[in-house]
mmCIF file of C-alpha atoms in Angstrom:
data_model
loop_
_atom_site.group_PDB
_atom_site.id
_atom_site.type_symbol
_atom_site.label_atom_id
_atom_site.label_comp_id
_atom_site.label_asym_id
_atom_site.label_seq_id
_atom_site.Cartn_x
_atom_site.Cartn_y
_atom_site.Cartn_z
ATOM 1 C CA MET A 1150 31.364 11.934 -11.059
ATOM 2 C CA ASP A 1151 32.921 13.250 -7.843
ATOM 3 C CA LEU A 1152 32.234 12.552 -4.160
ATOM 4 C CA PRO A 1153 29.818 15.489 -3.587
ATOM 5 C CA LEU A 1154 27.709 14.391 -6.569
ATOM 6 C CA VAL A 1155 27.734 10.775 -5.382
ATOM 7 C CA THR A 1156 26.546 11.988 -1.958
ATOM 8 C CA ILE A 1157 23.721 13.967 -3.584
ATOM 9 C CA LEU A 1158 22.683 10.957 -5.683
ATOM 10 C CA LEU A 1159 22.680 8.651 -2.659
ATOM 11 C CA LEU A 1160 20.552 11.076 -0.640
ATOM 12 C CA THR A 1161 18.151 11.481 -3.556
ATOM 13 C CA GLY A 1162 17.949 7.717 -3.934
ATOM 14 C CA PHE A 1163 17.264 7.208 -0.228
ATOM 15 C CA ILE A 1164 14.502 9.822 -0.181
ATOM 16 C CA ASN A 1165 12.700 8.328 -3.162
ATOM 17 C CA LEU A 1166 13.244 4.716 -2.077
ATOM 18 C CA ILE A 1167 11.593 5.440 1.266
ATOM 19 C CA GLY A 1168 8.761 7.297 -0.471
ATOM 20 C CA ALA A 1169 8.047 4.363 -2.781
ATOM 21 C CA LEU A 1170 8.262 1.803 0.038
ATOM 22 C CA ALA A 1171 5.785 3.789 2.128
ATOM 23 C CA TYR A 1172 2.951 2.369 0.003
ATOM 24 C CA ALA A 1173 3.781 -1.061 1.410
ATOM 25 C CA ALA A 1174 2.634 0.173 4.841
ATOM 26 C CA ARG A 1175 -0.907 0.587 3.516
ATOM 27 C CA ILE A 1176 -0.980 -2.973 2.182
ATOM 28 C CA ALA A 1177 0.373 -4.252 5.497
ATOM 29 C CA GLY A 1178 -2.338 -2.297 7.316
ATOM 30 C CA VAL A 1179 -5.054 -3.952 5.237
ATOM 31 C CA ARG A 1180 -3.591 -7.419 5.761
ATOM 32 C CA THR A 1181 -3.171 -7.020 9.523
ATOM 33 C CA ARG A 1182 -6.311 -4.865 9.994
ATOM 34 C CA ARG A 1183 -4.097 -2.461 11.983
ATOM 35 C CA ILE A 1184 -4.714 0.694 9.981
ATOM 36 C CA ALA A 1185 -3.704 3.216 12.659
ATOM 37 C CA MET A 1186 -0.433 1.400 13.347
ATOM 38 C CA SER A 1187 0.356 1.096 9.657
ATOM 39 C CA PHE A 1188 -0.176 4.844 9.233
ATOM 40 C CA ALA A 1189 2.169 5.451 12.179
ATOM 41 C CA LEU A 1190 4.870 3.438 10.397
ATOM 42 C CA PHE A 1191 4.086 5.359 7.225
ATOM 43 C CA ASN A 1192 4.627 8.639 9.099
ATOM 44 C CA ILE A 1193 7.970 7.385 10.423
ATOM 45 C CA LEU A 1194 9.074 6.709 6.855
ATOM 46 C CA VAL A 1195 7.908 10.146 5.747
ATOM 47 C CA LEU A 1196 9.839 11.691 8.649
ATOM 48 C CA PHE A 1197 13.031 9.931 7.577
ATOM 49 C CA SER A 1198 12.462 10.964 3.975
ATOM 50 C CA ARG A 1199 11.803 14.629 4.762
ATOM 51 C CA THR A 1200 14.728 14.800 7.188
ATOM 52 C CA SER A 1201 17.014 13.499 4.452
ATOM 53 C CA ASN A 1202 15.476 15.978 2.013
ATOM 54 C CA SER A 1203 16.467 18.839 4.316
ATOM 55 C CA PHE A 1204 20.110 17.833 3.832
ATOM 56 C CA LEU A 1205 19.777 17.512 0.055
ATOM 57 C CA GLY A 1206 19.049 21.203 -0.611
ATOM 58 C CA PRO A 1207 22.286 22.534 0.944
ATOM 59 C CA PHE A 1208 24.354 19.924 -0.918
ATOM 60 C CA LEU A 1209 22.798 20.952 -4.233
ATOM 61 C CA ALA A 1210 23.130 24.664 -3.425
ATOM 62 C CA LYS A 1211 26.812 24.231 -2.532
ATOM 63 C CA ARG A 1212 27.469 22.433 -5.811
ATOM 64 C CA ILE A 1213 25.834 25.239 -7.806
ATOM 65 C CA GLU A 1214 27.734 27.915 -5.877
ATOM 66 C CA THR A 1215 30.991 26.062 -6.534
ATOM 67 C CA ARG A 1216 30.224 25.710 -10.246
ATOM 68 C CA ILE A 1217 29.389 29.422 -10.522
ATOM 69 C CA HIS A 1218 32.619 30.481 -8.824
ATOM 70 C CA ASP A 1219 34.945 28.182 -10.787
ATOM 71 C CA GLY A 1220 33.208 28.803 -14.122
ATOM 72 C CA SER A 1221 32.248 25.173 -14.763
ATOM 73 C CA GLY A 1222 28.494 25.703 -14.687
ATOM 74 C CA ALA A 1223 27.981 24.229 -18.153
ATOM 75 C CA SER A 1224 27.916 20.726 -16.623
ATOM 76 C CA LEU A 1225 25.314 21.642 -13.993
ATOM 77 C CA PHE A 1226 22.371 20.660 -16.180
ATOM 78 C CA VAL A 1227 23.793 17.163 -16.594
ATOM 79 C CA ASP A 1228 24.319 16.970 -12.815
ATOM 80 C CA MET A 1229 20.677 17.872 -12.238
ATOM 81 C CA GLN A 1230 19.591 15.230 -14.745
ATOM 82 C CA PHE A 1231 21.664 12.682 -12.836
ATOM 83 C CA VAL A 1232 19.827 13.684 -9.660
ATOM 84 C CA LEU A 1233 16.414 13.168 -11.261
ATOM 85 C CA ALA A 1234 17.572 9.886 -12.816
ATOM 86 C CA ALA A 1235 18.607 8.718 -9.341
ATOM 87 C CA ALA A 1236 15.082 9.534 -8.155
ATOM 88 C CA SER A 1237 13.568 7.399 -10.940
ATOM 89 C CA ILE A 1238 15.902 4.456 -10.327
ATOM 90 C CA ALA A 1239 15.293 4.527 -6.566
ATOM 91 C CA THR A 1240 11.527 4.731 -7.103
ATOM 92 C CA LEU A 1241 11.666 1.695 -9.397
ATOM 93 C CA VAL A 1242 13.706 -0.232 -6.816
ATOM 94 C CA GLY A 1243 11.192 0.772 -4.141
ATOM 95 C CA ILE A 1244 8.297 -0.518 -6.259
ATOM 96 C CA LEU A 1245 10.094 -3.830 -6.758
ATOM 97 C CA LEU A 1246 10.641 -4.071 -2.986
ATOM 98 C CA VAL A 1247 6.994 -3.408 -2.053
ATOM 99 C CA PRO A 1248 6.180 -7.168 -1.615
ATOM 100 C CA THR A 1249 9.143 -7.485 0.727
ATOM 101 C CA GLY A 1250 8.272 -4.224 2.458
ATOM 102 C CA GLN A 1251 4.668 -5.202 3.169
ATOM 103 C CA ARG A 1252 5.826 -8.402 4.888
ATOM 104 C CA MET A 1253 8.393 -6.468 6.914
ATOM 105 C CA PHE A 1254 5.754 -3.919 7.925
ATOM 106 C CA ALA A 1255 3.314 -6.676 8.879
ATOM 107 C CA ALA A 1256 5.995 -8.248 11.083
ATOM 108 C CA ALA A 1257 6.826 -4.843 12.613
ATOM 109 C CA ILE A 1258 3.154 -4.133 13.328
ATOM 110 C CA GLY A 1259 2.747 -7.503 15.066
ATOM 111 C CA TRP A 1260 5.920 -7.044 17.097
ATOM 112 C CA TYR A 1261 5.017 -3.484 18.108
ATOM 113 C CA GLN A 1262 1.542 -4.579 19.164
ATOM 114 C CA ASP A 1263 3.163 -6.789 21.811
ATOM 115 C CA ASN A 1264 6.102 -4.582 22.867
ATOM 116 C CA ARG A 1265 4.945 -1.004 22.167
ATOM 117 C CA SER A 1266 8.377 0.621 22.032
ATOM 118 C CA THR A 1267 9.617 2.499 18.975
ATOM 119 C CA THR A 1268 13.185 2.432 20.304
ATOM 120 C CA LYS A 1269 13.128 -1.335 20.768
ATOM 121 C CA LEU A 1270 11.572 -1.734 17.329
ATOM 122 C CA ALA A 1271 14.425 0.286 15.774
ATOM 123 C CA LEU A 1272 17.012 -1.787 17.648
ATOM 124 C CA LYS A 1273 15.339 -5.028 16.621
ATOM 125 C CA ALA A 1274 15.370 -3.913 12.967
ATOM 126 C CA VAL A 1275 19.191 -3.815 12.982
ATOM 127 C CA SER A 1276 19.627 -6.910 15.150
ATOM 128 C CA PRO A 1277 20.391 -10.417 13.811
ATOM 129 C CA SER A 1278 16.737 -11.385 14.256
ATOM 130 C CA GLY A 1279 15.725 -8.305 12.265
ATOM 131 C CA TRP A 1280 18.009 -9.307 9.406
ATOM 132 C CA ARG A 1281 16.619 -12.835 9.619
ATOM 133 C CA THR A 1282 13.091 -11.441 9.290
ATOM 134 C CA LEU A 1283 14.225 -9.407 6.280
ATOM 135 C CA ARG A 1284 15.674 -12.518 4.646
ATOM 136 C CA GLN A 1285 12.482 -14.458 5.275
ATOM 137 C CA SER A 1286 10.368 -11.587 3.907
ATOM 138 C CA LEU A 1287 12.199 -11.287 0.591
ATOM 139 C CA ARG A 1288 9.752 -11.746 -2.275
ATOM 140 C CA PHE A 1289 9.952 -11.031 -5.966
ATOM 141 C CA PRO A 1290 7.115 -8.869 -7.304
ATOM 142 C CA SER A 1291 4.453 -10.592 -9.331
ATOM 143 C CA LEU A 1292 2.348 -9.011 -12.050
ATOM 144 C CA SER A 1293 -0.337 -11.678 -11.713
ATOM 145 C CA HIS A 1294 -2.606 -9.285 -9.771
ATOM 146 C CA LEU A 1295 -2.494 -6.945 -12.776
ATOM 147 C CA LYS A 1296 -4.160 -9.562 -14.940
ATOM 148 C CA GLY A 1297 -5.933 -7.806 -17.761
ATOM 149 C CA TRP A 1298 -4.489 -4.455 -16.599
ATOM 150 C CA HIS A 1299 -8.008 -3.220 -15.901
ATOM 151 C CA MET A 1300 -8.436 -0.200 -13.694
ATOM 152 C CA PRO A 1301 -9.418 -1.174 -10.126
ATOM 153 C CA ARG A 1302 -12.679 0.165 -8.736
ATOM 154 C CA GLY A 1303 -12.284 3.346 -6.726
ATOM 155 C CA ILE A 1304 -9.400 4.791 -8.686
ATOM 156 C CA GLY A 1305 -9.385 6.448 -12.097
ATOM 157 C CA TRP A 1306 -7.110 8.040 -14.609
ATOM 158 C CA GLY A 1307 -7.698 11.439 -13.031
ATOM 159 C CA VAL A 1308 -6.127 10.294 -9.768
ATOM 160 C CA LEU A 1309 -3.192 8.673 -11.558
ATOM 161 C CA ILE A 1310 -2.538 11.752 -13.704
ATOM 162 C CA ALA A 1311 -2.816 14.034 -10.664
ATOM 163 C CA ASN A 1312 -0.384 11.823 -8.740
ATOM 164 C CA CYS A 1313 2.024 11.776 -11.683
ATOM 165 C CA LEU A 1314 1.913 15.576 -11.912
ATOM 166 C CA ALA A 1315 2.306 16.037 -8.153
ATOM 167 C CA GLN A 1316 5.268 13.651 -7.972
ATOM 168 C CA SER A 1317 6.947 15.323 -10.947
ATOM 169 C CA LEU A 1318 6.598 18.736 -9.285
ATOM 170 C CA LEU A 1319 7.951 17.405 -5.998
ATOM 171 C CA ALA A 1320 10.911 15.836 -7.793
ATOM 172 C CA VAL A 1321 11.752 18.888 -9.887
ATOM 173 C CA GLY A 1322 10.848 21.692 -7.462
ATOM 174 C CA VAL A 1323 14.057 22.062 -5.448
ATOM 175 C CA VAL A 1324 16.315 21.011 -8.332
ATOM 176 C CA ALA A 1325 14.783 23.472 -10.811
ATOM 177 C CA SER A 1326 14.773 26.373 -8.349
ATOM 178 C CA LEU A 1327 18.453 25.847 -7.541
ATOM 179 C CA TYR A 1328 19.375 25.466 -11.205
ATOM 180 C CA ALA A 1329 17.441 28.684 -11.871
ATOM 181 C CA GLY A 1330 19.912 30.290 -9.475
ATOM 182 C CA TYR A 1331 22.627 29.413 -11.974
ATOM 183 C CA LEU A 1332 20.588 30.845 -14.865
ATOM 184 C CA ALA A 1333 19.986 34.072 -12.902
ATOM 185 C CA PRO A 1334 22.915 34.158 -10.444
ATOM 186 C CA GLU A 1335 22.213 37.722 -9.271
ATOM 187 C CA PHE A 1336 18.799 36.549 -8.016
ATOM 188 C CA ARG A 1337 19.694 32.999 -6.954
ATOM 189 C CA VAL A 1338 18.487 33.471 -3.371
ATOM 190 C CA THR A 1339 15.080 34.558 -4.675
ATOM 191 C CA ALA A 1340 15.025 31.639 -7.110
ATOM 192 C CA SER A 1341 15.818 29.124 -4.376
ATOM 193 C CA GLN A 1342 12.869 30.357 -2.309
ATOM 194 C CA LEU A 1343 10.423 29.849 -5.177
ATOM 195 C CA SER A 1344 10.695 26.064 -4.806
ATOM 196 C CA ALA A 1345 8.221 26.367 -1.921
ATOM 197 C CA LEU A 1346 5.529 27.502 -4.362
ATOM 198 C CA ILE A 1347 6.043 24.464 -6.607
ATOM 199 C CA ASN A 1348 6.297 21.980 -3.755
ATOM 200 C CA GLY A 1349 3.402 23.621 -1.939
ATOM 201 C CA PHE A 1350 1.120 23.196 -4.945
ATOM 202 C CA ALA A 1351 2.220 19.567 -5.311
ATOM 203 C CA THR A 1352 1.633 18.897 -1.604
ATOM 204 C CA ILE A 1353 -1.873 20.373 -1.783
ATOM 205 C CA LEU A 1354 -2.564 18.206 -4.837
ATOM 206 C CA LEU A 1355 -1.432 15.098 -2.948
ATOM 207 C CA PHE A 1356 -3.301 15.774 0.278
ATOM 208 C CA ALA A 1357 -6.478 17.160 -1.275
ATOM 209 C CA PHE A 1358 -7.058 14.783 -4.184
ATOM 210 C CA ILE A 1359 -4.887 11.654 -3.925
ATOM 211 C CA ASP A 1360 -4.528 10.755 -0.243
ATOM 212 C CA PRO A 1361 -8.317 10.876 0.378
ATOM 213 C CA GLN A 1362 -8.842 8.412 -2.486
ATOM 214 C CA LEU A 1363 -6.236 6.029 -1.082
ATOM 215 C CA SER A 1364 -7.623 6.395 2.436
ATOM 216 C CA VAL A 1365 -11.154 5.559 1.297
ATOM 217 C CA MET A 1366 -9.866 2.556 -0.642
ATOM 218 C CA THR A 1367 -7.916 1.407 2.419
ATOM 219 C CA ASP A 1368 -11.049 1.582 4.584
ATOM 220 C CA ASP A 1369 -13.080 -0.229 1.911
ATOM 221 C CA ALA A 1370 -10.461 -2.971 1.705
ATOM 222 C CA VAL A 1371 -10.488 -3.442 5.487
ATOM 223 C CA GLU A 1372 -14.298 -3.599 5.501
ATOM 224 C CA GLY A 1373 -14.326 -6.079 2.621
ATOM 225 C CA LYS A 1374 -16.020 -3.709 0.178
ATOM 226 C CA VAL A 1375 -12.931 -3.835 -2.065
ATOM 227 C CA ASP A 1376 -11.104 -7.059 -2.782
ATOM 228 C CA GLU A 1377 -7.552 -7.121 -1.425
ATOM 229 C CA ALA A 1378 -6.240 -7.982 -4.885
ATOM 230 C CA ASP A 1379 -7.944 -4.857 -6.245
ATOM 231 C CA PHE A 1380 -6.373 -2.820 -3.480
ATOM 232 C CA ARG A 1381 -2.896 -4.155 -4.289
ATOM 233 C CA ARG A 1382 -3.567 -3.425 -7.953
ATOM 234 C CA ALA A 1383 -4.507 0.159 -7.080
ATOM 235 C CA ILE A 1384 -1.305 0.582 -5.056
ATOM 236 C CA THR A 1385 0.684 -0.747 -8.022
ATOM 237 C CA TYR A 1386 -0.935 1.774 -10.370
ATOM 238 C CA ILE A 1387 -0.303 4.599 -7.917
ATOM 239 C CA SER A 1388 3.338 3.488 -7.572
ATOM 240 C CA LEU A 1389 3.783 3.363 -11.333
ATOM 241 C CA SER A 1390 2.292 6.848 -11.674
ATOM 242 C CA ARG A 1391 4.840 8.011 -9.090
ATOM 243 C CA LEU A 1392 7.596 6.504 -11.241
ATOM 244 C CA ALA A 1393 6.151 8.210 -14.324
ATOM 245 C CA GLY A 1394 6.229 11.493 -12.404
ATOM 246 C CA THR A 1395 9.957 11.233 -11.697
ATOM 247 C CA VAL A 1396 10.551 10.531 -15.396
ATOM 248 C CA LEU A 1397 8.357 13.495 -16.388
ATOM 249 C CA ALA A 1398 10.473 15.657 -14.075
ATOM 250 C CA GLN A 1399 13.385 15.240 -16.506
ATOM 251 C CA ALA A 1400 11.353 16.976 -19.232
ATOM 252 C CA LEU A 1401 10.140 19.675 -16.824
ATOM 253 C CA LEU A 1402 13.592 20.535 -15.451
ATOM 254 C CA LEU A 1403 14.700 23.126 -18.000
ATOM 255 C CA PRO A 1404 11.289 24.792 -18.588
ATOM 256 C CA ALA A 1405 10.678 24.973 -14.825
ATOM 257 C CA ALA A 1406 14.142 26.412 -14.170
ATOM 258 C CA MET A 1407 13.724 29.021 -16.914
ATOM 259 C CA LEU A 1408 10.292 29.995 -15.575
ATOM 260 C CA ILE A 1409 11.596 30.319 -12.019
ATOM 261 C CA ALA A 1410 14.579 32.370 -13.230
ATOM 262 C CA TRP A 1411 12.250 34.701 -15.136
ATOM 263 C CA VAL A 1412 9.934 35.100 -12.144
ATOM 264 C CA SER A 1413 12.839 35.772 -9.776
ATOM 265 C CA VAL A 1414 14.118 38.527 -12.073
ATOM 266 C CA HIS A 1415 10.858 40.214 -13.092
ATOM 267 C CA VAL A 1416 8.502 39.749 -10.152
#
């Protein structure tokens, strides 16, 4: 466990923590009835997450290049497993922080409604009053709204399975393509570019099948057609399917890397 690997794990954790916390923005939007503003905060989180993700690829690529040159590539698979494990742990932490996050988002939405300055909002978040709001917003998650564990109306197993698959592909895409570069070092540039195909399919799956379902449920919750408890239950199920996806990525790592290596060599 060296400093470059620790840096990679921290970046991976940050990306997945932000992704899991983003669901709290939807709950805050329903509670405050400020859907557009909650989606704006959601987009800010996604921006931070994707910006961090742009730094992750070069760090991983440099580690693989170093391992290839010094002949210590046998430990790369374990390194990649550590990266995916960091994604799972961060996602779990994000799920546990959703109750706190929704209260923080609700406070941010109310403050922004009066001040309307993203810069001031960012400064307030790191100010003493921002930390005080964070302390006051801290809540432990409760499973009481999952009583009976029945599936909430408006969401089904198909959506959960699709979300799980999409999240697993997003988690494993870059990692598997870079590890494929180790398996087929003479075509590692080609292999690294194939991650776009995996991530592209996962992104289409998210935006075409999952986000519309969540958006409709959000509108129904605001209009009172869906009980707020049911909406929170749906968000919990979606979050858990995201966690399951990061765990599934561990099993997909080697098959995906071998497939990408084969494609990069033969296609």
